[in-house]
PDB file of C-alpha atoms and ligand atoms in Angstrom:
ATOM      1  CA  MET I  78     -17.386 -30.737  -9.377  1.00  0.00           C
ATOM      2  CA  THR I  79     -16.008 -27.402 -10.566  1.00  0.00           C
ATOM      3  CA  ASP I  80     -15.944 -24.001  -8.860  1.00  0.00           C
ATOM      4  CA  ALA I  81     -16.546 -20.639 -10.579  1.00  0.00           C
ATOM      5  CA  ASP I  82     -13.029 -20.649 -12.017  1.00  0.00           C
ATOM      6  CA  GLY I  83     -13.425 -24.148 -13.347  1.00  0.00           C
ATOM      7  CA  ASP I  84     -11.135 -25.605 -10.699  1.00  0.00           C
ATOM      8  CA  VAL I  85     -11.785 -29.288 -10.141  1.00  0.00           C
ATOM      9  CA  ASP I  86     -11.065 -31.933  -7.615  1.00  0.00           C
ATOM     10  CA  ILE I  87      -7.967 -33.448  -9.241  1.00  0.00           C
ATOM     11  CA  PRO I  88      -5.337 -34.818  -6.835  1.00  0.00           C
ATOM     12  CA  GLU I  89      -2.230 -32.619  -7.017  1.00  0.00           C
ATOM     13  CA  SER I  90      -0.136 -35.783  -7.148  1.00  0.00           C
ATOM     14  CA  HIS I  91      -1.598 -36.622 -10.566  1.00  0.00           C
ATOM     15  CA  PRO I  92       1.308 -36.533 -13.061  1.00  0.00           C
ATOM     16  CA  ARG I  93      -0.683 -34.355 -15.471  1.00  0.00           C
ATOM     17  CA  TYR I  94      -2.363 -32.195 -12.786  1.00  0.00           C
ATOM     18  CA  GLU I  95      -1.671 -28.809 -14.400  1.00  0.00           C
ATOM     19  CA  SER I  96      -2.736 -30.004 -17.817  1.00  0.00           C
ATOM     20  CA  LEU I  97      -6.009 -31.453 -16.508  1.00  0.00           C
ATOM     21  CA  LEU I  98      -6.741 -28.300 -14.512  1.00  0.00           C
ATOM     22  CA  THR I  99      -6.208 -26.186 -17.624  1.00  0.00           C
ATOM     23  CA  ARG I 100      -8.517 -28.434 -19.630  1.00  0.00           C
ATOM     24  CA  HIS I 101     -11.254 -28.114 -17.028  1.00  0.00           C
ATOM     25  CA  ARG I 102     -10.906 -24.328 -16.939  1.00  0.00           C
ATOM     26  CA  ILE I 103     -11.503 -24.171 -20.696  1.00  0.00           C
ATOM     27  CA  GLU I 104     -14.500 -26.482 -20.333  1.00  0.00           C
ATOM     28  CA  ALA I 105     -15.916 -24.241 -17.587  1.00  0.00           C
ATOM     29  CA  GLY I 106     -15.255 -21.220 -19.815  1.00  0.00           C
ATOM     30  CA  VAL I 107     -17.393 -22.756 -22.555  1.00  0.00           C
ATOM     31  CA  GLU I 108     -20.158 -23.563 -20.053  1.00  0.00           C
ATOM     32  CA  ALA I 109     -20.069 -19.956 -18.760  1.00  0.00           C
ATOM     33  CA  GLY I 110     -20.344 -18.540 -22.307  1.00  0.00           C
ATOM     34  CA  ILE I 111     -16.846 -17.019 -22.138  1.00  0.00           C
ATOM     35  CA  THR I 112     -14.892 -19.401 -24.344  1.00  0.00           C
ATOM     36  CA  SER I 113     -15.985 -20.403 -27.854  1.00  0.00           C
ATOM     37  CA  ARG I 114     -16.388 -24.068 -28.741  1.00  0.00           C
ATOM     38  CA  GLN I 115     -13.524 -23.572 -31.174  1.00  0.00           C
ATOM     39  CA  GLY I 116     -11.529 -22.647 -28.100  1.00  0.00           C
ATOM     40  CA  LEU I 117     -11.688 -26.306 -27.054  1.00  0.00           C
ATOM     41  CA  VAL I 118     -10.028 -27.318 -30.299  1.00  0.00           C
ATOM     42  CA  ALA I 119      -7.387 -24.603 -29.924  1.00  0.00           C
ATOM     43  CA  GLN I 120      -6.671 -25.811 -26.392  1.00  0.00           C
ATOM     44  CA  GLY I 121      -6.231 -29.393 -27.618  1.00  0.00           C
ATOM     45  CA  ARG I 122      -3.747 -28.191 -30.207  1.00  0.00           C
ATOM     46  CA  GLY I 123      -1.869 -26.218 -27.581  1.00  0.00           C
ATOM     47  CA  GLU I 124      -1.797 -29.185 -25.195  1.00  0.00           C
ATOM     48  CA  ALA I 125      -0.198 -31.388 -27.834  1.00  0.00           C
ATOM     49  CA  PHE I 126       2.627 -28.888 -28.360  1.00  0.00           C
ATOM     50  CA  ASP I 127       3.032 -28.382 -24.614  1.00  0.00           C
ATOM     51  CA  TYR I 128       3.352 -32.145 -24.151  1.00  0.00           C
ATOM     52  CA  LEU I 129       6.044 -32.274 -26.837  1.00  0.00           C
ATOM     53  CA  LEU I 130       7.890 -29.380 -25.194  1.00  0.00           C
ATOM     54  CA  GLY I 131       7.900 -31.207 -21.858  1.00  0.00           C
ATOM     55  CA  GLU I 132       5.222 -28.952 -20.255  1.00  0.00           C
ATOM     56  CA  ARG I 133       7.837 -26.498 -19.024  1.00  0.00           C
ATOM     57  CA  THR I 134       9.208 -23.093 -19.911  1.00  0.00           C
ATOM     58  CA  LEU I 135      12.302 -23.349 -22.110  1.00  0.00           C
ATOM     59  CA  PRO I 136      15.105 -20.887 -21.256  1.00  0.00           C
ATOM     60  CA  SER I 137      14.517 -19.294 -24.689  1.00  0.00           C
ATOM     61  CA  ALA I 138      10.832 -18.764 -23.779  1.00  0.00           C
ATOM     62  CA  ASP I 139      11.899 -17.180 -20.502  1.00  0.00           C
ATOM     63  CA  ALA I 140      14.136 -14.803 -22.484  1.00  0.00           C
ATOM     64  CA  ALA I 141      11.122 -13.965 -24.690  1.00  0.00           C
ATOM     65  CA  GLU I 142       9.030 -13.333 -21.566  1.00  0.00           C
ATOM     66  CA  ARG I 143      11.689 -10.920 -20.286  1.00  0.00           C
ATOM     67  CA  ALA I 144      11.816  -9.155 -23.681  1.00  0.00           C
ATOM     68  CA  ALA I 145       8.007  -8.912 -23.620  1.00  0.00           C
ATOM     69  CA  ALA I 146       8.167  -7.271 -20.188  1.00  0.00           C
ATOM     70  CA  ALA I 147      10.793  -4.800 -21.443  1.00  0.00           C
ATOM     71  CA  HIS I 148       8.649  -3.899 -24.490  1.00  0.00           C
ATOM     72  CA  LEU I 149       5.548  -3.363 -22.336  1.00  0.00           C
ATOM     73  CA  LEU I 150       7.513  -1.156 -19.899  1.00  0.00           C
ATOM     74  CA  LEU I 151       9.070   0.885 -22.742  1.00  0.00           C
ATOM     75  CA  ALA I 152       5.743   1.370 -24.546  1.00  0.00           C
ATOM     76  CA  ASP I 153       3.794   4.633 -24.669  1.00  0.00           C
ATOM     77  CA  HIS I 154       0.523   2.713 -24.869  1.00  0.00           C
ATOM     78  CA  PRO I 155       0.692  -1.029 -24.218  1.00  0.00           C
ATOM     79  CA  VAL I 156      -2.471  -3.114 -24.601  1.00  0.00           C
ATOM     80  CA  LEU I 157      -3.149  -6.709 -23.536  1.00  0.00           C
ATOM     81  CA  SER I 158      -5.619  -8.396 -25.869  1.00  0.00           C
ATOM     82  CA  VAL I 159      -7.900 -10.985 -24.250  1.00  0.00           C
ATOM     83  CA  ASN I 160      -9.883 -13.692 -26.047  1.00  0.00           C
ATOM     84  CA  GLY I 161     -12.176 -16.416 -24.736  1.00  0.00           C
ATOM     85  CA  ASN I 162      -9.381 -18.898 -23.951  1.00  0.00           C
ATOM     86  CA  VAL I 163      -7.250 -16.338 -22.156  1.00  0.00           C
ATOM     87  CA  ALA I 164     -10.215 -15.115 -20.104  1.00  0.00           C
ATOM     88  CA  ALA I 165     -10.953 -18.671 -18.969  1.00  0.00           C
ATOM     89  CA  LEU I 166      -7.343 -19.599 -18.197  1.00  0.00           C
ATOM     90  CA  VAL I 167      -5.638 -16.506 -16.759  1.00  0.00           C
ATOM     91  CA  PRO I 168      -8.112 -13.707 -15.910  1.00  0.00           C
ATOM     92  CA  GLY I 169      -6.487 -12.609 -12.629  1.00  0.00           C
ATOM     93  CA  GLU I 170      -2.999 -13.040 -14.069  1.00  0.00           C
ATOM     94  CA  VAL I 171      -3.860 -10.690 -16.974  1.00  0.00           C
ATOM     95  CA  VAL I 172      -5.050  -8.078 -14.467  1.00  0.00           C
ATOM     96  CA  ASP I 173      -1.760  -8.447 -12.520  1.00  0.00           C
ATOM     97  CA  LEU I 174       0.252  -8.023 -15.730  1.00  0.00           C
ATOM     98  CA  ALA I 175      -1.742  -4.920 -16.707  1.00  0.00           C
ATOM     99  CA  GLU I 176      -1.015  -3.419 -13.283  1.00  0.00           C
ATOM    100  CA  ALA I 177       2.691  -4.285 -13.390  1.00  0.00           C
ATOM    101  CA  THR I 178       3.178  -2.707 -16.846  1.00  0.00           C
ATOM    102  CA  GLY I 179       0.559   0.068 -16.955  1.00  0.00           C
ATOM    103  CA  SER I 180      -1.208  -1.685 -19.847  1.00  0.00           C
ATOM    104  CA  ASP I 181      -4.810  -1.396 -20.981  1.00  0.00           C
ATOM    105  CA  ILE I 182      -6.873  -4.579 -21.255  1.00  0.00           C
ATOM    106  CA  GLU I 183      -8.985  -5.043 -24.395  1.00  0.00           C
ATOM    107  CA  VAL I 184     -11.331  -7.910 -25.227  1.00  0.00           C
ATOM    108  CA  ASN I 185     -10.751  -8.859 -28.850  1.00  0.00           C
ATOM    109  CA  LEU I 186     -12.479 -11.926 -30.242  1.00  0.00           C
ATOM    110  CA  PHE I 187     -12.035 -14.022 -33.341  1.00  0.00           C
ATOM    111  CA  ASN I 188     -15.647 -15.233 -33.056  1.00  0.00           C
ATOM    112  CA  ARG I 189     -17.108 -11.956 -31.865  1.00  0.00           C
ATOM    113  CA  THR I 190     -20.587 -11.777 -30.323  1.00  0.00           C
ATOM    114  CA  ASP I 191     -21.845  -8.932 -28.116  1.00  0.00           C
ATOM    115  CA  GLU I 192     -22.917 -11.422 -25.465  1.00  0.00           C
ATOM    116  CA  ARG I 193     -19.487 -13.054 -25.188  1.00  0.00           C
ATOM    117  CA  MET I 194     -17.764  -9.640 -25.219  1.00  0.00           C
ATOM    118  CA  GLU I 195     -19.894  -8.549 -22.235  1.00  0.00           C
ATOM    119  CA  ARG I 196     -19.389 -11.802 -20.361  1.00  0.00           C
ATOM    120  CA  ILE I 197     -15.624 -11.683 -20.743  1.00  0.00           C
ATOM    121  CA  ALA I 198     -15.484  -8.020 -19.681  1.00  0.00           C
ATOM    122  CA  ASP I 199     -17.587  -8.867 -16.581  1.00  0.00           C
ATOM    123  CA  HIS I 200     -15.393 -11.879 -15.812  1.00  0.00           C
ATOM    124  CA  LEU I 201     -12.243  -9.709 -16.000  1.00  0.00           C
ATOM    125  CA  ARG I 202     -13.830  -7.081 -13.734  1.00  0.00           C
ATOM    126  CA  GLU I 203     -14.709  -9.841 -11.244  1.00  0.00           C
ATOM    127  CA  HIS I 204     -10.982 -10.633 -11.248  1.00  0.00           C
ATOM    128  CA  GLY I 205     -10.027  -7.048 -10.437  1.00  0.00           C
ATOM    129  CA  ALA I 206      -9.840  -5.300 -13.828  1.00  0.00           C
ATOM    130  CA  GLY I 207     -10.771  -1.611 -13.892  1.00  0.00           C
ATOM    131  CA  GLU I 208     -11.608  -0.374 -17.382  1.00  0.00           C
ATOM    132  CA  VAL I 209     -11.989  -3.104 -19.989  1.00  0.00           C
ATOM    133  CA  LYS I 210     -11.797  -1.913 -23.596  1.00  0.00           C
ATOM    134  CA  GLY I 211     -13.100  -3.564 -26.746  1.00  0.00           C
ATOM    135  CA  LEU I 212     -16.816  -2.929 -26.410  1.00  0.00           C
ATOM    136  CA  THR I 213     -16.812   0.432 -28.215  1.00  0.00           C
ATOM    137  CA  ALA I 214     -15.347  -1.074 -31.393  1.00  0.00           C
ATOM    138  CA  ASP I 215     -14.934   2.268 -33.176  1.00  0.00           C
ATOM    139  CA  GLY I 216     -11.681   1.277 -34.880  1.00  0.00           C
ATOM    140  CA  THR I 217     -10.670  -1.372 -37.414  1.00  0.00           C
ATOM    141  CA  ILE I 218      -7.661  -3.498 -38.307  1.00  0.00           C
ATOM    142  CA  PRO I 219      -7.287  -3.126 -42.104  1.00  0.00           C
ATOM    143  CA  GLY I 220      -7.271  -6.301 -44.192  1.00  0.00           C
ATOM    144  CA  LEU I 221      -9.706  -8.378 -42.106  1.00  0.00           C
ATOM    145  CA  ASP I 222     -13.406  -9.049 -42.529  1.00  0.00           C
ATOM    146  CA  HIS I 223     -15.848  -6.894 -40.573  1.00  0.00           C
ATOM    147  CA  GLU I 224     -16.315  -8.656 -37.218  1.00  0.00           C
ATOM    148  CA  ARG I 225     -12.736  -9.804 -36.784  1.00  0.00           C
ATOM    149  CA  ALA I 226     -11.416  -6.332 -37.622  1.00  0.00           C
ATOM    150  CA  LYS I 227     -13.158  -4.515 -34.759  1.00  0.00           C
ATOM    151  CA  VAL I 228     -10.998  -2.816 -32.104  1.00  0.00           C
ATOM    152  CA  ASP I 229     -11.288   0.258 -29.889  1.00  0.00           C
ATOM    153  CA  ALA I 230      -9.699   3.322 -31.534  1.00  0.00           C
ATOM    154  CA  ASP I 231      -8.269   4.403 -28.158  1.00  0.00           C
ATOM    155  CA  GLY I 232      -7.231   0.805 -27.295  1.00  0.00           C
ATOM    156  CA  ILE I 233      -5.535  -1.565 -29.742  1.00  0.00           C
ATOM    157  CA  GLY I 234      -6.116   1.068 -32.452  1.00  0.00           C
ATOM    158  CA  ASP I 235      -3.830   3.510 -30.623  1.00  0.00           C
ATOM    159  CA  ALA I 236      -1.400   1.006 -29.043  1.00  0.00           C
ATOM    160  CA  ASP I 237       2.293   0.907 -29.890  1.00  0.00           C
ATOM    161  CA  VAL I 238       2.820  -2.497 -28.208  1.00  0.00           C
ATOM    162  CA  VAL I 239       0.172  -5.261 -28.166  1.00  0.00           C
ATOM    163  CA  LEU I 240       0.251  -8.620 -26.384  1.00  0.00           C
ATOM    164  CA  VAL I 241      -1.874 -11.091 -28.335  1.00  0.00           C
ATOM    165  CA  PRO I 242      -1.983 -14.501 -26.681  1.00  0.00           C
ATOM    166  CA  LEU I 243      -3.366 -17.386 -28.789  1.00  0.00           C
ATOM    167  CA  GLU I 244      -4.045 -15.251 -31.838  1.00  0.00           C
ATOM    168  CA  ASP I 245      -5.099 -16.716 -35.179  1.00  0.00           C
ATOM    169  CA  GLY I 246      -2.612 -16.270 -38.018  1.00  0.00           C
ATOM    170  CA  ASP I 247      -4.583 -13.807 -40.173  1.00  0.00           C
ATOM    171  CA  ARG I 248      -5.091 -11.350 -37.385  1.00  0.00           C
ATOM    172  CA  ALA I 249      -1.544 -11.655 -36.094  1.00  0.00           C
ATOM    173  CA  GLU I 250      -0.267 -10.817 -39.588  1.00  0.00           C
ATOM    174  CA  ALA I 251      -2.735  -7.929 -40.018  1.00  0.00           C
ATOM    175  CA  LEU I 252      -1.807  -6.457 -36.618  1.00  0.00           C
ATOM    176  CA  GLY I 253       1.876  -6.821 -37.409  1.00  0.00           C
ATOM    177  CA  GLU I 254       1.382  -4.860 -40.627  1.00  0.00           C
ATOM    178  CA  LEU I 255       0.058  -1.896 -38.630  1.00  0.00           C
ATOM    179  CA  GLY I 256       3.596  -1.276 -37.394  1.00  0.00           C
ATOM    180  CA  LYS I 257       2.818  -2.104 -33.777  1.00  0.00           C
ATOM    181  CA  VAL I 258       5.208  -4.201 -31.734  1.00  0.00           C
ATOM    182  CA  GLU I 259       3.462  -7.542 -31.495  1.00  0.00           C
ATOM    183  CA  ILE I 260       4.077 -10.011 -28.659  1.00  0.00           C
ATOM    184  CA  VAL I 261       2.448 -13.404 -29.326  1.00  0.00           C
ATOM    185  CA  ILE I 262       2.062 -16.311 -26.895  1.00  0.00           C
ATOM    186  CA  ASP I 263       1.651 -19.529 -28.877  1.00  0.00           C
ATOM    187  CA  LEU I 264       2.833 -23.048 -28.088  1.00  0.00           C
ATOM    188  CA  ASN I 265       3.232 -23.794 -31.790  1.00  0.00           C
ATOM    189  CA  PRO I 266       6.568 -22.306 -32.943  1.00  0.00           C
ATOM    190  CA  MET I 267       5.591 -22.984 -36.579  1.00  0.00           C
ATOM    191  CA  SER I 268       2.307 -21.048 -36.467  1.00  0.00           C
ATOM    192  CA  ARG I 269       1.918 -17.937 -38.602  1.00  0.00           C
ATOM    193  CA  SER I 270       1.120 -15.983 -35.419  1.00  0.00           C
ATOM    194  CA  ALA I 271       4.419 -16.899 -33.785  1.00  0.00           C
ATOM    195  CA  ARG I 272       6.270 -16.133 -37.023  1.00  0.00           C
ATOM    196  CA  ALA I 273       4.552 -12.753 -37.445  1.00  0.00           C
ATOM    197  CA  ALA I 274       5.507 -11.657 -33.917  1.00  0.00           C
ATOM    198  CA  ASP I 275       8.297  -9.319 -32.909  1.00  0.00           C
ATOM    199  CA  VAL I 276       8.448 -11.366 -29.710  1.00  0.00           C
ATOM    200  CA  PRO I 277       7.122 -14.936 -30.066  1.00  0.00           C
ATOM    201  CA  ILE I 278       6.682 -16.626 -26.684  1.00  0.00           C
ATOM    202  CA  VAL I 279       6.514 -20.394 -27.200  1.00  0.00           C
ATOM    203  CA  ASP I 280       5.055 -21.291 -23.813  1.00  0.00           C
ATOM    204  CA  ASN I 281       1.710 -22.112 -22.245  1.00  0.00           C
ATOM    205  CA  VAL I 282      -0.269 -18.956 -21.512  1.00  0.00           C
ATOM    206  CA  VAL I 283      -0.784 -20.211 -17.931  1.00  0.00           C
ATOM    207  CA  ARG I 284       2.996 -20.071 -17.375  1.00  0.00           C
ATOM    208  CA  ALA I 285       3.805 -17.197 -19.732  1.00  0.00           C
ATOM    209  CA  VAL I 286       1.549 -14.444 -18.368  1.00  0.00           C
ATOM    210  CA  PRO I 287       2.735 -14.731 -14.717  1.00  0.00           C
ATOM    211  CA  ALA I 288       6.340 -15.006 -15.958  1.00  0.00           C
ATOM    212  CA  ILE I 289       6.062 -11.723 -17.915  1.00  0.00           C
ATOM    213  CA  THR I 290       4.632 -10.105 -14.773  1.00  0.00           C
ATOM    214  CA  ASP I 291       7.553 -11.388 -12.667  1.00  0.00           C
ATOM    215  CA  HIS I 292      10.038  -9.975 -15.183  1.00  0.00           C
ATOM    216  CA  ALA I 293       8.154  -6.650 -15.312  1.00  0.00           C
ATOM    217  CA  ARG I 294       8.310  -6.379 -11.511  1.00  0.00           C
ATOM    218  CA  ASP I 295      12.011  -7.214 -11.589  1.00  0.00           C
ATOM    219  CA  LEU I 296      12.620  -4.548 -14.270  1.00  0.00           C
ATOM    220  CA  ALA I 297      10.283  -1.942 -12.742  1.00  0.00           C
ATOM    221  CA  ASP I 298      13.153   0.401 -11.760  1.00  0.00           C
ATOM    222  CA  ALA I 299      15.293  -0.268 -14.831  1.00  0.00           C
ATOM    223  CA  ASP I 300      16.205   2.739 -16.967  1.00  0.00           C
ATOM    224  CA  ARG I 301      15.605   2.916 -20.717  1.00  0.00           C
ATOM    225  CA  GLY I 302      19.142   1.747 -21.521  1.00  0.00           C
ATOM    226  CA  ARG I 303      18.767  -1.407 -19.447  1.00  0.00           C
ATOM    227  CA  LEU I 304      15.368  -2.212 -20.967  1.00  0.00           C
ATOM    228  CA  GLU I 305      16.754  -1.688 -24.473  1.00  0.00           C
ATOM    229  CA  SER I 306      19.649  -4.035 -23.705  1.00  0.00           C
ATOM    230  CA  VAL I 307      17.116  -6.735 -22.716  1.00  0.00           C
ATOM    231  CA  LEU I 308      15.507  -6.282 -26.155  1.00  0.00           C
ATOM    232  CA  ALA I 309      18.850  -6.327 -27.961  1.00  0.00           C
ATOM    233  CA  ALA I 310      19.765  -9.635 -26.282  1.00  0.00           C
ATOM    234  CA  PHE I 311      16.621 -11.368 -27.598  1.00  0.00           C
ATOM    235  CA  ASP I 312      16.603 -13.020 -31.041  1.00  0.00           C
ATOM    236  CA  ALA I 313      13.107 -14.015 -32.206  1.00  0.00           C
ATOM    237  CA  ASP I 314      14.245 -16.330 -35.038  1.00  0.00           C
ATOM    238  CA  GLU I 315      16.645 -18.114 -32.733  1.00  0.00           C
ATOM    239  CA  ALA I 316      13.926 -18.579 -30.080  1.00  0.00           C
ATOM    240  CA  LEU I 317      11.604 -20.161 -32.681  1.00  0.00           C
ATOM    241  CA  SER I 318      14.363 -22.475 -33.957  1.00  0.00           C
ATOM    242  CA  VAL I 319      15.254 -23.567 -30.426  1.00  0.00           C
ATOM    243  CA  ALA I 320      11.597 -24.406 -29.670  1.00  0.00           C
ATOM    244  CA  GLU I 321      11.229 -26.366 -32.922  1.00  0.00           C
ATOM    245  CA  ARG I 322      14.382 -28.282 -32.125  1.00  0.00           C
ATOM    246  CA  ALA I 323      13.170 -29.008 -28.576  1.00  0.00           C
ATOM    247  CA  ILE I 324       9.956 -30.492 -30.036  1.00  0.00           C
ATOM    248  CA  ARG I 325      11.863 -32.637 -32.530  1.00  0.00           C
ATOM    249  CA  GLU I 326      14.301 -33.806 -29.895  1.00  0.00           C
ATOM    250  CA  GLY I 327      11.616 -34.665 -27.342  1.00  0.00           C
ATOM    251  CA  GLY I 328      11.570 -31.660 -25.052  1.00  0.00           C
ATOM    252  CA  ASP I 329      15.307 -31.551 -24.392  1.00  0.00           C
ATOM    253  CA  ASP I 330      16.811 -28.190 -23.564  1.00  0.00           C
ATOM    254  CA  GLU I 331      18.633 -25.836 -25.905  1.00  0.00           C
ATOM    255  CA  ASN I 332      21.935 -27.629 -25.546  1.00  0.00           C
ATOM    256  CA  GLY I 333      20.347 -30.875 -26.556  1.00  0.00           C
ATOM    257  CA  THR I 334      21.329 -32.388 -23.218  1.00  0.00           C
TER     258      THR I 334
HETATM  259  O1  PTJ J 500     -12.234 -16.409 -28.171  1.00  0.00           O
HETATM  260  P1  PTJ J 500     -12.042 -16.187 -29.639  1.00  0.00           P
HETATM  261  O2  PTJ J 500     -13.342 -16.110 -30.381  1.00  0.00           O
HETATM  262  O3  PTJ J 500     -11.175 -14.979 -29.933  1.00  0.00           O
HETATM  263  O4  PTJ J 500     -11.261 -17.459 -30.252  1.00  0.00           O
HETATM  264  C1  PTJ J 500     -10.022 -17.841 -29.738  1.00  0.00           C
HETATM  265  C2  PTJ J 500      -9.381 -19.017 -30.525  1.00  0.00           C
HETATM  266  C3  PTJ J 500      -8.176 -19.502 -29.715  1.00  0.00           C
HETATM  267  C4  PTJ J 500     -10.401 -20.133 -30.649  1.00  0.00           C
HETATM  268  C5  PTJ J 500      -8.962 -18.523 -31.916  1.00  0.00           C
HETATM  269  O5  PTJ J 500      -8.061 -17.453 -31.773  1.00  0.00           O
HETATM  270  C6  PTJ J 500      -8.357 -19.623 -32.742  1.00  0.00           C
HETATM  271  O6  PTJ J 500      -9.029 -20.322 -33.480  1.00  0.00           O
HETATM  272  O7  PTJ J 500      -7.055 -19.796 -32.598  1.00  0.00           O
HETATM  273  P2  PTJ J 500      -6.239 -20.922 -33.400  1.00  0.00           P
HETATM  274  O8  PTJ J 500      -6.075 -20.495 -34.824  1.00  0.00           O
HETATM  275  O9  PTJ J 500      -6.753 -22.272 -33.079  1.00  0.00           O
HETATM  276  O10 PTJ J 500      -4.807 -20.767 -32.733  1.00  0.00           O
HETATM  277  C7  PTJ J 500      -4.588 -21.005 -31.402  1.00  0.00           C
HETATM  278  C8  PTJ J 500      -3.074 -21.211 -31.196  1.00  0.00           C
HETATM  279  O11 PTJ J 500      -2.833 -21.119 -29.822  1.00  0.00           O
HETATM  280  C9  PTJ J 500      -2.591 -22.605 -31.660  1.00  0.00           C
HETATM  281  O12 PTJ J 500      -1.358 -22.462 -32.361  1.00  0.00           O
HETATM  282  C10 PTJ J 500      -2.349 -23.369 -30.352  1.00  0.00           C
HETATM  283  O13 PTJ J 500      -1.235 -24.233 -30.443  1.00  0.00           O
HETATM  284  C11 PTJ J 500      -2.065 -22.234 -29.375  1.00  0.00           C
HETATM  285  N1  PTJ J 500      -2.508 -22.524 -28.010  1.00  0.00           N
HETATM  286  C12 PTJ J 500      -3.621 -23.182 -27.604  1.00  0.00           C
HETATM  287  N2  PTJ J 500      -3.711 -23.236 -26.262  1.00  0.00           N
HETATM  288  C13 PTJ J 500      -2.623 -22.586 -25.787  1.00  0.00           C
HETATM  289  C14 PTJ J 500      -1.852 -22.117 -26.903  1.00  0.00           C
HETATM  290  N3  PTJ J 500      -0.728 -21.421 -26.754  1.00  0.00           N
HETATM  291  C15 PTJ J 500      -0.340 -21.136 -25.483  1.00  0.00           C
HETATM  292  N4  PTJ J 500      -1.023 -21.540 -24.371  1.00  0.00           N
HETATM  293  C16 PTJ J 500      -2.157 -22.263 -24.474  1.00  0.00           C
HETATM  294  N5  PTJ J 500      -2.824 -22.666 -23.386  1.00  0.00           N
END
């Protein structure tokens, strides 16, 4: 049995409780017409990487989450992009992050249909979102085919910092070329999306989004200088190398211990 959020009756003592809960949420998202069927495949890919990383947040991913919070707080117009997987897994958490950072929320789909756009926007509103952008679609990302290029001109089109969780490689590269600061959440440190990002967060979106919110709340009163020093301390290439190494070495931490 699942509830409206796809939560199921899995005993919390189960060793893979979180992973099974996440899987069921994606399944419920597909049943509710929020998540695409391709989203199931993407989730499976993510799960495999999460398993190899030890299903935990590496210290380097936590540093990326803090840098992401600093970028969102420094931005003139930050936007959180939401696709079908993100809407199924972390709808309320995205709303919390938008509130903590003053970001807009925009639905932006790889497999765009009007019906799924509406359903996701409704689902986000049910989880407390105010305005949800993405439905106007009066802007475009150059270099992509018609449907995948659609954005709101006063949303992602106007943003200086964009959070794109679980983005496909083409779009991550095209968004990066627009000169926006791009924060990507992707469990695969070798993906083109992670490599195109200014801030690649190699962590599960279910851990990453609340962690960025926690950092944003912690940094809420920080001045510009302190936020810029958080950015200066973060090295994207190093974070990707550390995650790759952790996968090769079986989920051990950065020191290889
Ligand atoms: O809802 P739509 O139409 O916008 O489609 C969304 C998907 C995710 C289907 C679409 O963007 C897609 O096909 O993505 P890809 O190319 O499969 O890439 C998804 C990436 O996200 C892969 O590198 C996965 O490892 C990673 N990933 C999957 N689940 C998670 C994840 N990363 C973090 N947290 C997860 N839970």
